[in-house]
Each structure stands twice: as structure tokens, then as C-alpha cells.
Amino acid sequence: MFKRRLGPDPHANGAQTVALCNCPDIFELESGDFAIIGIDITDSAKAKLPPSASCGPDERIVFIPRNLLVNAMSDIPEKV
């Protein structure tokens, strides 16, 4: 299912995250799709979505730190 991590390991070089758990992460799946580990902000963010967006009952809005996505950019394919 998980093919590879995008960006550096959140604990690389001894880095520590809050409480050493709930580490945000991005993974490429074997299907070519992506899975993201982040903080669930669905309850607070759902009402603030723009009119053209929605969050279904089987979906969650997750927060990831900017540096996580920026550091993963070089690993994200440029083409579909």
C-alpha cells in the first residue's frame, strides 16, 4: 500500500516533534495516490470552506505544517 515517503523523515537527524507522536507525514501509495498524516481540523474548518468546496462524511480536513509540503515538493511527481 505505501510506496514511499515524500520529503524527509520527520525524525531525521534526531529531530523531535511534539510529544514524539502525531508526526505529520506524506506518503505516495502503490496506486500513485497520496496519503497524508496530519492534525484533524475538520470540525473547526468545515464551516469556513469556500462555497465551491465541501467535506463529505467519509472525508477529513487535515492540517500539515508548511515546511512539510515545501520539503516534499521535490518528491512530488510533476505529471499525472
Short mmCIF file of N, CA and C in Angstrom, two decimals:
data_model
loop_
_atom_site.label_atom_id
_atom_site.label_comp_id
_atom_site.label_asym_id
_atom_site.label_seq_id
_atom_site.Cartn_x
_atom_site.Cartn_y
_atom_site.Cartn_z
N MET A 1 0.82 -1.19 0.00
CA MET A 1 0.00 0.00 0.00
C MET A 1 0.86 1.26 0.00
N PHE A 2 1.78 1.42 0.95
CA PHE A 2 2.65 2.58 0.98
C PHE A 2 3.88 2.31 0.13
N LYS A 3 4.10 3.17 -0.85
CA LYS A 3 5.24 3.01 -1.76
C LYS A 3 6.48 3.72 -1.22
N ARG A 4 6.28 5.00 -0.82
CA ARG A 4 7.44 5.77 -0.32
C ARG A 4 6.97 7.01 0.41
N ARG A 5 7.85 7.51 1.24
CA ARG A 5 7.62 8.77 1.96
C ARG A 5 8.03 9.91 1.03
N LEU A 6 7.28 10.99 1.05
CA LEU A 6 7.65 12.19 0.30
C LEU A 6 8.25 13.19 1.29
N GLY A 7 9.43 13.64 0.97
CA GLY A 7 10.13 14.55 1.89
C GLY A 7 10.87 13.76 2.94
N PRO A 8 11.56 14.47 3.81
CA PRO A 8 12.38 13.80 4.82
C PRO A 8 11.54 13.18 5.95
N ASP A 9 12.12 12.20 6.57
CA ASP A 9 11.53 11.58 7.76
C ASP A 9 11.40 12.67 8.83
N PRO A 10 10.23 12.79 9.47
CA PRO A 10 10.08 13.87 10.47
C PRO A 10 11.03 13.74 11.66
N HIS A 11 11.65 12.58 11.82
CA HIS A 11 12.60 12.41 12.92
C HIS A 11 14.05 12.28 12.42
N ALA A 12 14.27 12.66 11.15
CA ALA A 12 15.63 12.58 10.59
C ALA A 12 16.59 13.45 11.40
N ASN A 13 17.79 12.98 11.50
CA ASN A 13 18.85 13.71 12.21
C ASN A 13 18.49 14.05 13.65
N GLY A 14 17.68 13.19 14.27
CA GLY A 14 17.34 13.38 15.67
C GLY A 14 16.26 14.42 15.92
N ALA A 15 15.63 14.92 14.87
CA ALA A 15 14.56 15.92 15.05
C ALA A 15 13.44 15.32 15.89
N GLN A 16 12.84 16.14 16.70
CA GLN A 16 11.75 15.69 17.54
C GLN A 16 10.51 16.52 17.27
N THR A 17 9.37 15.84 17.26
CA THR A 17 8.10 16.54 17.08
C THR A 17 7.39 16.58 18.43
N VAL A 18 6.34 17.35 18.51
CA VAL A 18 5.61 17.49 19.76
C VAL A 18 5.22 16.12 20.30
N ALA A 19 5.62 15.82 21.50
CA ALA A 19 5.32 14.56 22.19
C ALA A 19 5.84 13.33 21.46
N LEU A 20 6.67 13.54 20.46
CA LEU A 20 7.23 12.44 19.68
C LEU A 20 6.16 11.54 19.06
N CYS A 21 5.01 12.10 18.80
CA CYS A 21 3.95 11.34 18.13
C CYS A 21 3.13 12.31 17.29
N ASN A 22 2.14 11.77 16.61
CA ASN A 22 1.32 12.58 15.72
C ASN A 22 2.18 13.36 14.73
N CYS A 23 3.20 12.71 14.21
CA CYS A 23 4.12 13.36 13.28
C CYS A 23 3.48 13.48 11.91
N PRO A 24 3.32 14.70 11.40
CA PRO A 24 2.76 14.85 10.07
C PRO A 24 3.68 14.20 9.04
N ASP A 25 3.08 13.64 8.02
CA ASP A 25 3.85 12.91 7.02
C ASP A 25 3.05 12.83 5.73
N ILE A 26 3.74 12.65 4.61
CA ILE A 26 3.11 12.46 3.30
C ILE A 26 3.69 11.20 2.67
N PHE A 27 2.80 10.35 2.17
CA PHE A 27 3.23 9.11 1.52
C PHE A 27 2.61 8.97 0.14
N GLU A 28 3.39 8.41 -0.78
CA GLU A 28 2.85 8.01 -2.07
C GLU A 28 2.42 6.56 -1.93
N LEU A 29 1.23 6.25 -2.42
CA LEU A 29 0.71 4.89 -2.35
C LEU A 29 1.07 4.13 -3.61
N GLU A 30 1.00 2.82 -3.56
CA GLU A 30 1.29 1.99 -4.72
C GLU A 30 0.41 2.34 -5.91
N SER A 31 -0.79 2.85 -5.64
CA SER A 31 -1.73 3.23 -6.70
C SER A 31 -1.31 4.53 -7.40
N GLY A 32 -0.35 5.26 -6.79
CA GLY A 32 0.05 6.56 -7.32
C GLY A 32 -0.66 7.71 -6.60
N ASP A 33 -1.64 7.40 -5.79
CA ASP A 33 -2.33 8.41 -4.99
C ASP A 33 -1.49 8.72 -3.75
N PHE A 34 -1.98 9.63 -2.91
CA PHE A 34 -1.22 10.06 -1.75
C PHE A 34 -2.02 9.91 -0.47
N ALA A 35 -1.33 9.67 0.63
CA ALA A 35 -1.94 9.62 1.96
C ALA A 35 -1.19 10.64 2.82
N ILE A 36 -1.95 11.37 3.62
CA ILE A 36 -1.36 12.41 4.46
C ILE A 36 -1.73 12.16 5.92
N ILE A 37 -0.73 12.22 6.78
CA ILE A 37 -0.96 12.18 8.23
C ILE A 37 -0.86 13.62 8.70
N GLY A 38 -1.91 14.10 9.32
CA GLY A 38 -1.93 15.47 9.82
C GLY A 38 -2.90 15.59 10.98
N ILE A 39 -3.06 16.79 11.46
CA ILE A 39 -3.98 17.04 12.57
C ILE A 39 -5.37 17.27 12.00
N ASP A 40 -6.34 16.54 12.50
CA ASP A 40 -7.72 16.65 12.03
C ASP A 40 -8.31 17.98 12.49
N ILE A 41 -8.58 18.87 11.53
CA ILE A 41 -9.18 20.17 11.84
C ILE A 41 -10.58 20.28 11.22
N THR A 42 -11.17 19.15 10.89
CA THR A 42 -12.46 19.13 10.21
C THR A 42 -13.51 19.95 10.93
N ASP A 43 -13.68 19.74 12.21
CA ASP A 43 -14.74 20.41 12.95
C ASP A 43 -14.61 21.93 12.90
N SER A 44 -13.41 22.45 13.01
CA SER A 44 -13.24 23.90 13.01
C SER A 44 -13.15 24.50 11.61
N ALA A 45 -12.77 23.72 10.62
CA ALA A 45 -12.56 24.26 9.28
C ALA A 45 -13.73 24.06 8.33
N LYS A 46 -14.56 23.07 8.57
CA LYS A 46 -15.63 22.73 7.62
C LYS A 46 -16.54 23.92 7.31
N ALA A 47 -16.95 24.66 8.31
CA ALA A 47 -17.85 25.80 8.10
C ALA A 47 -17.17 26.96 7.38
N LYS A 48 -15.85 26.95 7.30
CA LYS A 48 -15.12 28.05 6.68
C LYS A 48 -14.68 27.75 5.25
N LEU A 49 -15.06 26.58 4.74
CA LEU A 49 -14.70 26.23 3.37
C LEU A 49 -15.38 27.18 2.39
N PRO A 50 -14.74 27.45 1.24
CA PRO A 50 -15.39 28.28 0.23
C PRO A 50 -16.63 27.56 -0.31
N PRO A 51 -17.58 28.30 -0.88
CA PRO A 51 -18.82 27.70 -1.37
C PRO A 51 -18.62 26.57 -2.38
N SER A 52 -17.53 26.60 -3.11
CA SER A 52 -17.29 25.58 -4.13
C SER A 52 -16.64 24.32 -3.58
N ALA A 53 -16.41 24.25 -2.27
CA ALA A 53 -15.75 23.10 -1.65
C ALA A 53 -16.66 22.49 -0.60
N SER A 54 -16.49 21.19 -0.38
CA SER A 54 -17.24 20.51 0.68
C SER A 54 -16.40 19.37 1.23
N CYS A 55 -16.79 18.89 2.37
CA CYS A 55 -16.10 17.78 3.03
C CYS A 55 -17.14 16.73 3.35
N GLY A 56 -17.09 15.61 2.64
CA GLY A 56 -18.08 14.56 2.81
C GLY A 56 -17.94 13.83 4.13
N PRO A 57 -18.95 13.02 4.47
CA PRO A 57 -18.94 12.31 5.75
C PRO A 57 -17.77 11.33 5.89
N ASP A 58 -17.20 10.88 4.78
CA ASP A 58 -16.07 9.96 4.86
C ASP A 58 -14.73 10.68 4.64
N GLU A 59 -14.73 12.01 4.70
CA GLU A 59 -13.52 12.79 4.47
C GLU A 59 -13.16 13.60 5.72
N ARG A 60 -11.89 13.98 5.81
CA ARG A 60 -11.41 14.81 6.90
C ARG A 60 -10.53 15.90 6.31
N ILE A 61 -10.56 17.07 6.94
CA ILE A 61 -9.66 18.16 6.59
C ILE A 61 -8.50 18.07 7.57
N VAL A 62 -7.29 17.95 7.05
CA VAL A 62 -6.14 17.81 7.93
C VAL A 62 -5.17 18.97 7.74
N PHE A 63 -4.56 19.37 8.83
CA PHE A 63 -3.55 20.41 8.84
C PHE A 63 -2.19 19.75 8.76
N ILE A 64 -1.34 20.28 7.87
CA ILE A 64 0.07 19.88 7.85
C ILE A 64 0.89 21.16 7.84
N PRO A 65 2.04 21.16 8.49
CA PRO A 65 2.87 22.36 8.51
C PRO A 65 3.40 22.68 7.11
N ARG A 66 3.53 23.96 6.82
CA ARG A 66 4.01 24.40 5.51
C ARG A 66 5.33 23.73 5.14
N ASN A 67 6.25 23.66 6.09
CA ASN A 67 7.58 23.09 5.77
C ASN A 67 7.48 21.64 5.31
N LEU A 68 6.47 20.91 5.77
CA LEU A 68 6.32 19.51 5.34
C LEU A 68 6.07 19.44 3.84
N LEU A 69 5.13 20.23 3.34
CA LEU A 69 4.82 20.21 1.92
C LEU A 69 5.95 20.81 1.09
N VAL A 70 6.53 21.90 1.56
CA VAL A 70 7.63 22.52 0.82
C VAL A 70 8.81 21.55 0.71
N ASN A 71 9.14 20.86 1.81
CA ASN A 71 10.26 19.91 1.78
C ASN A 71 9.96 18.67 0.94
N ALA A 72 8.68 18.38 0.70
CA ALA A 72 8.31 17.21 -0.10
C ALA A 72 8.17 17.55 -1.58
N MET A 73 8.21 18.82 -1.94
CA MET A 73 7.95 19.23 -3.32
C MET A 73 8.83 18.50 -4.33
N SER A 74 10.09 18.30 -4.02
CA SER A 74 10.99 17.66 -4.99
C SER A 74 10.65 16.18 -5.20
N ASP A 75 9.89 15.59 -4.29
CA ASP A 75 9.50 14.19 -4.41
C ASP A 75 8.14 14.02 -5.08
N ILE A 76 7.40 15.10 -5.25
CA ILE A 76 6.05 15.03 -5.84
C ILE A 76 6.19 15.03 -7.36
N PRO A 77 5.60 14.03 -8.03
CA PRO A 77 5.70 13.99 -9.50
C PRO A 77 5.10 15.25 -10.14
N GLU A 78 5.69 15.66 -11.24
CA GLU A 78 5.19 16.85 -11.92
C GLU A 78 4.04 16.54 -12.87
N LYS A 79 3.86 15.30 -13.25
CA LYS A 79 2.81 14.93 -14.18
C LYS A 79 1.90 13.88 -13.57
N VAL A 80 0.66 13.88 -14.04
CA VAL A 80 -0.32 12.89 -13.59
C VAL A 80 0.08 11.61 -14.21
#
